[in-house]
Structure formats: structure tokens, C-alpha cells
Amino acid sequence: MKMDPAGEEVTDTGTAGVIARPPLLFLAAFLIGFVLDRLLRLPFPRYDLVTWITGGSLILVGFALFAAGIRNFMRAETPVPTNEPTRVLVTTGIHGWTRNPIYLGMFLIYGGIGVAAQNIWILVLTLPLAILIRYGVVAREEAYLERRFGDAYRDYRQRVRRWL
């Protein structure tokens, strides 16, 4: 058994084995949404100023969450990509409020772009994308972190919500 820098016993040195890199899943959903919008345009309420303000706000908040999550990982010197082993369990900063600030930020950016672009298909694809991220990425990461960090992760999981 190995010890992480915090002195916790590490029992797994592999990776989470997610179905695909999350940014690629978001990109695929965007592309599908834009193609569907070109093939079968659905009406979007035309409140141009409101949609731009709403979309822009979602994008800004999403980017702030995303950046805070990345910054936390960088400070802890643990890799962000899901295809690399996690070195330490990050539980402070934004990760003390939500276990998945990077994915939450990605969803807000994704939705904000959908609103700002007035693309119903992007918004419709949010539900299948959320299911894919939840079960194909987050569930696998959670199982991996529990194997890797044991009681430390279980305690963290009980204290901090998955999303909000």
C-alpha cells in the first residue's frame, strides 16, 4: 500500500475508467445540437437581450466554477484529466461546496451557449448529456476515488453534495 501526501493510505493507482473524456462528450453534444438546429430548427422565444444576458451570465458563472475547480487541482498538484491517476483527494475551496465544480461549470457554460445561441437542440440534449456524465463519468470516478482513498473519500462524500 502507498500513502498519499496527506498521509492517507492509497489502495488503487489506476484511473477512473470513464467512458470518454468529459470535454469530448460536451463537444459532441454541441456539434449534434448545432447539426440538429440546421436540419430541424425549433422556435426559440425571441427575447434577444434577455437571452444574451441569461446566456452570458450562465457562461460567466460556469467559467468561474470551472476555473476554481481547475485551480484547486493545480494547487494540490493532482492531474485534471480523467485518464491520469489522482494523486490526492481535493476537498477544500470550491470542492468543499460541490464535489464536481468542473463538470457543473461545464454544464453552465454548455447551457449558457445554448441560450445565447437560441438553440433549443443544445438545451434538449442537456438531459441525455447529464445522464451520460452522471453514469459514464461521475459514477466511475466516485467508485475509483472510494477504492483509492477509502474512508477519507466516504467521509467527504457524506459532507459535500455531488452537484450543489
mmCIF file of C-alpha atoms in Angstrom:
data_model
loop_
_atom_site.group_PDB
_atom_site.id
_atom_site.type_symbol
_atom_site.label_atom_id
_atom_site.label_comp_id
_atom_site.label_asym_id
_atom_site.label_seq_id
_atom_site.Cartn_x
_atom_site.Cartn_y
_atom_site.Cartn_z
ATOM 1 C CA MET A 1 0.000 0.000 0.000
ATOM 2 C CA LYS A 2 1.100 3.539 -0.730
ATOM 3 C CA MET A 3 0.481 6.727 1.216
ATOM 4 C CA ASP A 4 -0.707 9.960 -0.356
ATOM 5 C CA PRO A 5 0.839 13.312 0.677
ATOM 6 C CA ALA A 6 -1.841 13.782 3.365
ATOM 7 C CA GLY A 7 -0.813 10.501 4.976
ATOM 8 C CA GLU A 8 -3.911 8.616 3.801
ATOM 9 C CA GLU A 9 -3.476 5.047 2.648
ATOM 10 C CA VAL A 10 -3.817 4.701 -1.123
ATOM 11 C CA THR A 11 -5.216 1.369 -2.309
ATOM 12 C CA ASP A 12 -5.606 1.931 -6.054
ATOM 13 C CA THR A 13 -3.220 3.555 -8.514
ATOM 14 C CA GLY A 14 -5.263 3.099 -11.708
ATOM 15 C CA THR A 15 -7.677 5.540 -13.260
ATOM 16 C CA ALA A 16 -11.426 6.003 -13.100
ATOM 17 C CA GLY A 17 -12.029 4.350 -16.472
ATOM 18 C CA VAL A 18 -14.623 6.862 -17.636
ATOM 19 C CA ILE A 19 -16.414 6.190 -20.927
ATOM 20 C CA ALA A 20 -14.804 9.214 -22.624
ATOM 21 C CA ARG A 21 -13.029 12.425 -21.715
ATOM 22 C CA PRO A 22 -15.780 14.806 -20.477
ATOM 23 C CA PRO A 23 -14.784 17.774 -22.692
ATOM 24 C CA LEU A 24 -15.214 15.492 -25.710
ATOM 25 C CA LEU A 25 -18.698 14.498 -24.541
ATOM 26 C CA PHE A 26 -19.684 18.169 -24.208
ATOM 27 C CA LEU A 27 -18.168 18.957 -27.608
ATOM 28 C CA ALA A 28 -20.058 16.050 -29.214
ATOM 29 C CA ALA A 29 -23.333 17.285 -27.694
ATOM 30 C CA PHE A 30 -22.630 20.806 -29.046
ATOM 31 C CA LEU A 31 -21.938 19.505 -32.522
ATOM 32 C CA ILE A 32 -25.050 17.309 -32.532
ATOM 33 C CA GLY A 33 -27.108 20.255 -31.254
ATOM 34 C CA PHE A 34 -25.829 22.584 -33.977
ATOM 35 C CA VAL A 35 -26.372 19.972 -36.704
ATOM 36 C CA LEU A 36 -29.918 19.268 -35.481
ATOM 37 C CA ASP A 37 -30.599 23.008 -35.370
ATOM 38 C CA ARG A 38 -29.536 23.274 -39.022
ATOM 39 C CA LEU A 39 -31.648 20.260 -40.052
ATOM 40 C CA LEU A 40 -34.742 20.919 -37.952
ATOM 41 C CA ARG A 41 -34.831 24.375 -36.446
ATOM 42 C CA LEU A 42 -37.141 24.662 -33.467
ATOM 43 C CA PRO A 43 -38.523 28.061 -32.466
ATOM 44 C CA PHE A 44 -36.839 29.853 -29.581
ATOM 45 C CA PRO A 45 -38.575 32.731 -27.766
ATOM 46 C CA ARG A 46 -37.089 35.864 -29.311
ATOM 47 C CA TYR A 47 -36.096 37.937 -26.315
ATOM 48 C CA ASP A 48 -32.687 38.798 -27.708
ATOM 49 C CA LEU A 49 -31.435 40.998 -24.865
ATOM 50 C CA VAL A 50 -32.784 38.644 -22.190
ATOM 51 C CA THR A 51 -31.310 35.559 -23.877
ATOM 52 C CA TRP A 52 -27.930 37.220 -24.274
ATOM 53 C CA ILE A 53 -27.878 38.382 -20.638
ATOM 54 C CA THR A 54 -29.071 34.992 -19.361
ATOM 55 C CA GLY A 55 -26.715 33.031 -21.592
ATOM 56 C CA GLY A 56 -23.791 35.311 -20.790
ATOM 57 C CA SER A 57 -24.451 35.072 -17.059
ATOM 58 C CA LEU A 58 -24.571 31.271 -17.190
ATOM 59 C CA ILE A 59 -21.320 31.222 -19.158
ATOM 60 C CA LEU A 60 -19.569 33.563 -16.696
ATOM 61 C CA VAL A 61 -20.707 31.666 -13.600
ATOM 62 C CA GLY A 62 -19.846 28.382 -15.289
ATOM 63 C CA PHE A 63 -16.387 29.593 -16.224
ATOM 64 C CA ALA A 64 -15.789 30.806 -12.640
ATOM 65 C CA LEU A 65 -16.751 27.377 -11.223
ATOM 66 C CA PHE A 66 -14.694 25.574 -13.854
ATOM 67 C CA ALA A 67 -11.633 27.771 -13.219
ATOM 68 C CA ALA A 68 -11.931 27.424 -9.427
ATOM 69 C CA GLY A 69 -12.056 23.626 -9.753
ATOM 70 C CA ILE A 70 -9.035 23.557 -12.073
ATOM 71 C CA ARG A 71 -7.134 25.919 -9.766
ATOM 72 C CA ASN A 72 -7.844 23.633 -6.791
ATOM 73 C CA PHE A 73 -6.470 20.631 -8.661
ATOM 74 C CA MET A 74 -3.381 22.570 -9.734
ATOM 75 C CA ARG A 75 -2.695 23.761 -6.181
ATOM 76 C CA ALA A 76 -2.999 20.171 -4.942
ATOM 77 C CA GLU A 77 -0.669 19.083 -7.765
ATOM 78 C CA THR A 78 -3.072 16.396 -8.941
ATOM 79 C CA PRO A 79 -3.948 15.895 -12.618
ATOM 80 C CA VAL A 80 -7.245 17.148 -14.007
ATOM 81 C CA PRO A 81 -7.571 14.687 -16.932
ATOM 82 C CA THR A 82 -9.631 11.616 -16.064
ATOM 83 C CA ASN A 83 -7.174 9.323 -17.822
ATOM 84 C CA GLU A 84 -4.427 10.018 -15.260
ATOM 85 C CA PRO A 85 -4.283 8.699 -11.669
ATOM 86 C CA THR A 86 -5.451 11.081 -8.954
ATOM 87 C CA ARG A 87 -2.619 11.904 -6.549
ATOM 88 C CA VAL A 88 -4.607 13.493 -3.715
ATOM 89 C CA LEU A 89 -8.219 13.909 -2.667
ATOM 90 C CA VAL A 90 -9.135 17.590 -3.116
ATOM 91 C CA THR A 91 -11.737 18.618 -0.518
ATOM 92 C CA THR A 92 -11.091 22.312 0.127
ATOM 93 C CA GLY A 93 -12.009 25.530 -1.655
ATOM 94 C CA ILE A 94 -14.809 25.106 -4.188
ATOM 95 C CA HIS A 95 -14.586 21.332 -3.644
ATOM 96 C CA GLY A 96 -15.847 21.971 -0.101
ATOM 97 C CA TRP A 97 -19.170 23.114 -1.618
ATOM 98 C CA THR A 98 -19.590 20.741 -4.540
ATOM 99 C CA ARG A 99 -17.755 17.539 -5.434
ATOM 100 C CA ASN A 100 -17.908 18.303 -9.173
ATOM 101 C CA PRO A 101 -17.334 22.021 -9.769
ATOM 102 C CA ILE A 102 -15.576 21.435 -13.090
ATOM 103 C CA TYR A 103 -18.484 19.442 -14.552
ATOM 104 C CA LEU A 104 -21.027 21.823 -13.040
ATOM 105 C CA GLY A 105 -19.152 24.699 -14.675
ATOM 106 C CA MET A 106 -19.113 22.836 -17.994
ATOM 107 C CA PHE A 107 -22.886 22.337 -17.789
ATOM 108 C CA LEU A 108 -23.482 26.024 -17.054
ATOM 109 C CA ILE A 109 -21.232 27.043 -19.963
ATOM 110 C CA TYR A 110 -22.969 24.494 -22.216
ATOM 111 C CA GLY A 111 -26.437 25.733 -21.239
ATOM 112 C CA GLY A 112 -25.356 29.360 -21.478
ATOM 113 C CA ILE A 113 -24.138 28.842 -25.031
ATOM 114 C CA GLY A 114 -27.412 27.084 -25.874
ATOM 115 C CA VAL A 115 -29.419 30.020 -24.529
ATOM 116 C CA ALA A 116 -27.198 32.700 -26.092
ATOM 117 C CA ALA A 117 -27.237 30.886 -29.452
ATOM 118 C CA GLN A 118 -31.007 30.396 -29.086
ATOM 119 C CA ASN A 119 -30.540 26.725 -29.921
ATOM 120 C CA ILE A 120 -33.299 24.540 -28.455
ATOM 121 C CA TRP A 121 -31.496 21.347 -29.509
ATOM 122 C CA ILE A 122 -28.489 22.115 -27.326
ATOM 123 C CA LEU A 123 -30.843 22.608 -24.389
ATOM 124 C CA VAL A 124 -32.780 19.405 -25.209
ATOM 125 C CA LEU A 125 -29.516 17.458 -25.337
ATOM 126 C CA THR A 126 -28.648 18.635 -21.818
ATOM 127 C CA LEU A 127 -30.659 15.783 -20.258
ATOM 128 C CA PRO A 128 -29.005 12.919 -22.192
ATOM 129 C CA LEU A 129 -25.634 14.600 -21.670
ATOM 130 C CA ALA A 130 -26.298 14.878 -17.920
ATOM 131 C CA ILE A 131 -27.232 11.190 -17.748
ATOM 132 C CA LEU A 132 -24.094 10.271 -19.699
ATOM 133 C CA ILE A 133 -21.852 12.391 -17.463
ATOM 134 C CA ARG A 134 -23.549 11.176 -14.270
ATOM 135 C CA TYR A 135 -23.329 7.453 -15.015
ATOM 136 C CA GLY A 136 -20.484 7.194 -17.522
ATOM 137 C CA VAL A 137 -18.105 9.611 -15.817
ATOM 138 C CA VAL A 138 -19.062 10.701 -12.286
ATOM 139 C CA ALA A 139 -20.206 7.279 -11.033
ATOM 140 C CA ARG A 140 -16.962 5.718 -12.283
ATOM 141 C CA GLU A 141 -14.883 8.493 -10.739
ATOM 142 C CA GLU A 142 -16.688 8.107 -7.421
ATOM 143 C CA ALA A 143 -16.081 4.341 -7.363
ATOM 144 C CA TYR A 144 -12.419 4.941 -8.251
ATOM 145 C CA LEU A 145 -11.964 7.575 -5.532
ATOM 146 C CA GLU A 146 -13.583 5.296 -2.961
ATOM 147 C CA ARG A 147 -11.203 2.467 -3.925
ATOM 148 C CA ARG A 148 -8.236 4.808 -3.921
ATOM 149 C CA PHE A 149 -8.896 6.875 -0.798
ATOM 150 C CA GLY A 150 -11.297 4.681 1.209
ATOM 151 C CA ASP A 151 -12.671 6.261 4.384
ATOM 152 C CA ALA A 152 -11.329 9.724 3.530
ATOM 153 C CA TYR A 153 -13.454 9.769 0.364
ATOM 154 C CA ARG A 154 -16.500 8.242 2.074
ATOM 155 C CA ASP A 155 -16.353 10.973 4.725
ATOM 156 C CA TYR A 156 -16.010 13.652 2.040
ATOM 157 C CA ARG A 157 -18.919 12.176 0.053
ATOM 158 C CA GLN A 158 -21.153 12.403 3.133
ATOM 159 C CA ARG A 159 -20.189 16.020 3.865
ATOM 160 C CA VAL A 160 -20.306 17.526 0.364
ATOM 161 C CA ARG A 161 -23.064 17.237 -2.232
ATOM 162 C CA ARG A 162 -22.368 15.824 -5.664
ATOM 163 C CA TRP A 163 -23.588 18.904 -7.537
ATOM 164 C CA LEU A 164 -24.976 21.712 -5.328
#
